Structure formats: C-alpha cells, structure tokens
CSV table of C-alpha atoms in Angstrom, one decimal:
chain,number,residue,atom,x,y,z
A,237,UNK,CA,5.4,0.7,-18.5
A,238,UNK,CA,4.5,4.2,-20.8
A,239,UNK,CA,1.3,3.0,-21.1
A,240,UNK,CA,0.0,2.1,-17.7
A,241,UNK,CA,1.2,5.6,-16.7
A,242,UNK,CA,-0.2,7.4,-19.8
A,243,UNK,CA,-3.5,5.9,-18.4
A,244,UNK,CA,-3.9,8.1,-15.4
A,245,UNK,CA,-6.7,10.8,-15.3
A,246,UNK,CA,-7.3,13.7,-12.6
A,247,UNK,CA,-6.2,13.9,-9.3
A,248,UNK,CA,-7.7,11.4,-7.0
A,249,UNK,CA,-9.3,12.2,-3.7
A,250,UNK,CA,-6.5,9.9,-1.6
A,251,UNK,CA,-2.9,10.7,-2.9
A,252,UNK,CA,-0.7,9.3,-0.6
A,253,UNK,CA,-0.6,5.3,0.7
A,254,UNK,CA,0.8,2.9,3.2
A,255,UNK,CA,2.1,-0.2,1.2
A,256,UNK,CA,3.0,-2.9,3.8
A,257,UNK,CA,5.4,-5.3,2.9
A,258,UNK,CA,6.9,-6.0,5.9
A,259,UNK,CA,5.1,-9.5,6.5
A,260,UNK,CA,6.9,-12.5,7.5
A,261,UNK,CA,4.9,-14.7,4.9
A,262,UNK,CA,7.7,-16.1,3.1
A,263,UNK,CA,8.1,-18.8,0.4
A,264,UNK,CA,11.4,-21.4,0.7
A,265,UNK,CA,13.8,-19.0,-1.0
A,266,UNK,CA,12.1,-15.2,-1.0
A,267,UNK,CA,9.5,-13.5,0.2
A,268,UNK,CA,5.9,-13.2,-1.4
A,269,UNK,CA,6.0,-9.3,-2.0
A,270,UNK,CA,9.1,-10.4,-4.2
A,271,UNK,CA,7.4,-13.3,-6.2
A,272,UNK,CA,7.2,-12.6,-10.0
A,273,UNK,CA,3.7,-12.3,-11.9
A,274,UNK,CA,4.0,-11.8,-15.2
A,275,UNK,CA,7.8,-11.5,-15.1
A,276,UNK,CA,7.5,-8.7,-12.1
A,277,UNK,CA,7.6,-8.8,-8.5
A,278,UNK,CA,4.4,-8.4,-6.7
A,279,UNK,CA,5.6,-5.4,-4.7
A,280,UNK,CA,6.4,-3.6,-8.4
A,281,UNK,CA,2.8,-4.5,-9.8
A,282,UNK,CA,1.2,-2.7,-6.7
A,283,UNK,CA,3.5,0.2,-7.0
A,284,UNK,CA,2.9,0.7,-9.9
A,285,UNK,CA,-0.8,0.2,-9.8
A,286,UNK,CA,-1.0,2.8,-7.5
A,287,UNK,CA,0.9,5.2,-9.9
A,288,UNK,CA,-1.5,4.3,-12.6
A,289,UNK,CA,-4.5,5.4,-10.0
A,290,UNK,CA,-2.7,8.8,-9.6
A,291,UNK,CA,-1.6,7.8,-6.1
A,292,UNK,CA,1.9,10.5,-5.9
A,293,UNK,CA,3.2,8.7,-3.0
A,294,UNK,CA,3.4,5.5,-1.3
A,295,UNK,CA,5.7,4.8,2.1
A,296,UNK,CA,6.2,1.3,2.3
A,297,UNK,CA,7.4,-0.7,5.1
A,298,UNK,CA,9.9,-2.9,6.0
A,299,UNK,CA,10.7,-5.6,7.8
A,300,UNK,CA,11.4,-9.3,6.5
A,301,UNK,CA,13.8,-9.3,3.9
A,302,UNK,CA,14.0,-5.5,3.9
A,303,UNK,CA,17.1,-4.6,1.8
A,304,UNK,CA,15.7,-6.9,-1.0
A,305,UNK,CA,12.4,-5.3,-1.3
A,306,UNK,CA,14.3,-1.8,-1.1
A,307,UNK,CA,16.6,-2.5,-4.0
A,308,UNK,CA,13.6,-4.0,-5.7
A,309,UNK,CA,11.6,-1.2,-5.3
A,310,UNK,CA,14.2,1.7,-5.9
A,311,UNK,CA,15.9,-0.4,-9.0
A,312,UNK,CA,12.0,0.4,-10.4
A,313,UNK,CA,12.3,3.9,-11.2
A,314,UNK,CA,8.4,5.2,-10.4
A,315,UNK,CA,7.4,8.1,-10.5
A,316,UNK,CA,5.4,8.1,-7.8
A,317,UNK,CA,7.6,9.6,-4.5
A,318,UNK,CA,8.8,6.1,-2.6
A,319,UNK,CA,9.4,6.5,1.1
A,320,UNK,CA,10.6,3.3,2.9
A,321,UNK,CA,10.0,2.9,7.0
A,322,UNK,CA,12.3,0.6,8.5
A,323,UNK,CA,10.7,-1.7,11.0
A,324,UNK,CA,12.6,-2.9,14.2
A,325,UNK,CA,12.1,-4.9,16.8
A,326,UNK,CA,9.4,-4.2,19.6
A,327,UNK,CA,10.0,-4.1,23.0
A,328,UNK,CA,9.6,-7.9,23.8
A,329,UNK,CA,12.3,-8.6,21.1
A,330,UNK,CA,9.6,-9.9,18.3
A,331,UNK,CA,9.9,-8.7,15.0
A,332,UNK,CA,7.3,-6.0,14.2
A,333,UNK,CA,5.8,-7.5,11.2
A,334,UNK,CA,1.8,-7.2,10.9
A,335,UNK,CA,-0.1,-4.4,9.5
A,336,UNK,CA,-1.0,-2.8,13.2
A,337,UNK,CA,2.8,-2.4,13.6
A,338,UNK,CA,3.3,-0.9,10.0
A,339,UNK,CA,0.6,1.3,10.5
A,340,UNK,CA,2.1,2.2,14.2
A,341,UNK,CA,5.6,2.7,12.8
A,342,UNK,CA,4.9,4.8,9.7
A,343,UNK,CA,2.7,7.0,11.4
A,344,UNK,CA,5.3,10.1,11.3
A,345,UNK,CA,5.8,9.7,7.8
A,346,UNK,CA,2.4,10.8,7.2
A,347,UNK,CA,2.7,14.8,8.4
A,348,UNK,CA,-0.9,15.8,7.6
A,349,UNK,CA,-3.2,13.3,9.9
A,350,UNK,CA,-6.4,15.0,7.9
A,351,UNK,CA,-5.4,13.5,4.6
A,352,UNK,CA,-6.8,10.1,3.8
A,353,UNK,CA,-4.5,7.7,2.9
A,354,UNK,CA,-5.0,4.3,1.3
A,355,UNK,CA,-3.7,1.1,3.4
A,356,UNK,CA,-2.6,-1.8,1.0
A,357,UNK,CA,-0.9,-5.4,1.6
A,358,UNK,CA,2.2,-5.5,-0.7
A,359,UNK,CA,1.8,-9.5,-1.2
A,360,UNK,CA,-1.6,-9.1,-2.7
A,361,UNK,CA,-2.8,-8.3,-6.1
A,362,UNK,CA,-4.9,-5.3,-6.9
A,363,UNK,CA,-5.7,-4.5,-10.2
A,364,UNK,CA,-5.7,-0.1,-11.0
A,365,UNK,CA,-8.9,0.5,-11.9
A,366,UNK,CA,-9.9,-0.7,-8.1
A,367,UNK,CA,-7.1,1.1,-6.8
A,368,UNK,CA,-8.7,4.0,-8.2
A,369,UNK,CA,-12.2,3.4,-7.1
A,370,UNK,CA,-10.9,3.3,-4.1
A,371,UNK,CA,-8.9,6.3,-4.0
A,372,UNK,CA,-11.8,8.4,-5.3
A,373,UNK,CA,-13.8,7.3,-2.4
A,374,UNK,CA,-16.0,10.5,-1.0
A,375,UNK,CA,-14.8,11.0,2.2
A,376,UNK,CA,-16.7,13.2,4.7
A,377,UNK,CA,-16.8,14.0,7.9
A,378,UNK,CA,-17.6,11.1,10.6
A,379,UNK,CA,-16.5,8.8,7.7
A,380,UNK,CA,-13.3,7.6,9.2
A,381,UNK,CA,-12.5,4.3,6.7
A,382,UNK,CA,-13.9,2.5,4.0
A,383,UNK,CA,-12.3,-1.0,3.9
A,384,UNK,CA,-12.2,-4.0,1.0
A,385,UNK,CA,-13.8,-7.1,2.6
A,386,UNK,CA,-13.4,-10.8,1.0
A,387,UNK,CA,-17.2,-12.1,1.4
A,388,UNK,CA,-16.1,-15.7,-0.7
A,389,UNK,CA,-17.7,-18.3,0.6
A,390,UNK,CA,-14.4,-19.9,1.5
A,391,UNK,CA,-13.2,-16.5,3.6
A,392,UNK,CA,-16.4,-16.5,5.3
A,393,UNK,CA,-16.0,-20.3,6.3
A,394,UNK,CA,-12.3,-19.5,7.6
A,395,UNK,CA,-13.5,-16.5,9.6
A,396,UNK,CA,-16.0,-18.1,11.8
C-alpha cells in the first residue's frame, strides 16, 4: 500500500470521480464490486488506483448491498476524500441501480459543474497508469467527454 501511493506525481487535470458501485450484478453470495483479486475487493483496487493517479476524491454510489461496500470501503483507510451517495428507489418502486441513475443521484455531490470529473464502474478493473492517462486528458472548451470504448472483436459482435 506505501508504495502504490508513493508512486503518484503532479496534480492531474480531473481530481474528483464518480465510482459506481451500485449495480445489481451479483454473484451467489456477494456482489462483484466486493469480489477479491489478489486478496482485495475489486471496489478497493479501483479506489485505490484512483489514489495512485492523484484522483483526491471519489463519491461512490450505492445501491445493492450498500452497507457492505460502505464498511468495505471505509474499513480501507485511503487517503483520498470518500463520499458515499445512497441510492433509493425511483418513482415506479424499481431500484435505481444503472450508471444513468448514479450519475442522476450524485449530481449534488459534485458543487462545481465546470470541473471534469472521471466516471468509473466499481466492478471493473483498471489498472493506474490508465487511470492517469485518463485523468490528464486536455480538456477544452466544446470538449464535453472523452469515453473508454471496448472495440474487441467479441464486444463488437455483442453490440450489433
């Protein structure tokens, strides 16, 4: 853990991220965000690639099994400033539990709408160095996004 954060240059340009974890993707007995890789969850290795990046803050989302990936999360100790945004249920009494919703709902956590902020899946890998690359992106203005798009074979099959 020292030295992933020792790694950790300059500021990047995006500081702040939305980490949604608040999918309904879940195994038999726990969820995937909560699946251990290399003897840590998968929530905890984005987290902390993130802090690596020089990411400061991160406001994850909750939703499916939210209490475990909150005490998972806050038993972590990062460094990075952890916000958590509960998710409830929408109006037609469905759980909110894609990304659209976790953007909707976290929203107000974000005060500045001018600062970029980086959107991640908290039940996928990412390794820091991307992370980064990411989060030094040149924004402009009229540039409103830059997204990460799977162009496998396989991906490309399942998407027509």
């Amino acid at each position: 853990r020292e030295r992933m954060a020792s790694a950790t240059q300059a500021v990047p340009t995006v500081r702040q991220a939305l980490v949604h974890a608040a999918s309904y993707i879940t195994t038999r007995d726990q969820t995937t965000q909560v699946l251990q890789v290399d003897m840590r969850p998968l929530v905890i290795h984005l987290l902390a690639g993130l802090e690596k990046a020089g990411v400061e803050r991160a406001v994850v989302t909750l939703g499916h099994h939210a209490t475990e990936l909150a005490e998972c999360v806050a038993a972590y100790g990062f460094k990075l400033k952890v916000d958590f945004v509960w998710l409830t249920l929408g109006s037609a009494g469905a759980a909110w539990h894609n990304l659209a919703n976790s953007i909707i709902a976290a929203r107000t956590a974000f005060r500045d709408e001018a600062e970029a902020l980086l959107i991640v899946r908290a039940d996928q890998l990412y390794d820091w160095r991307l992370l980064r690359k990411i989060a030094d992106a040149p924004f402009s203005h009229g540039l409103d996004a830059f997204a990460l798009v799977d162009t496998s074979p396989p991906t490309l099959r399942w998407a027509d």
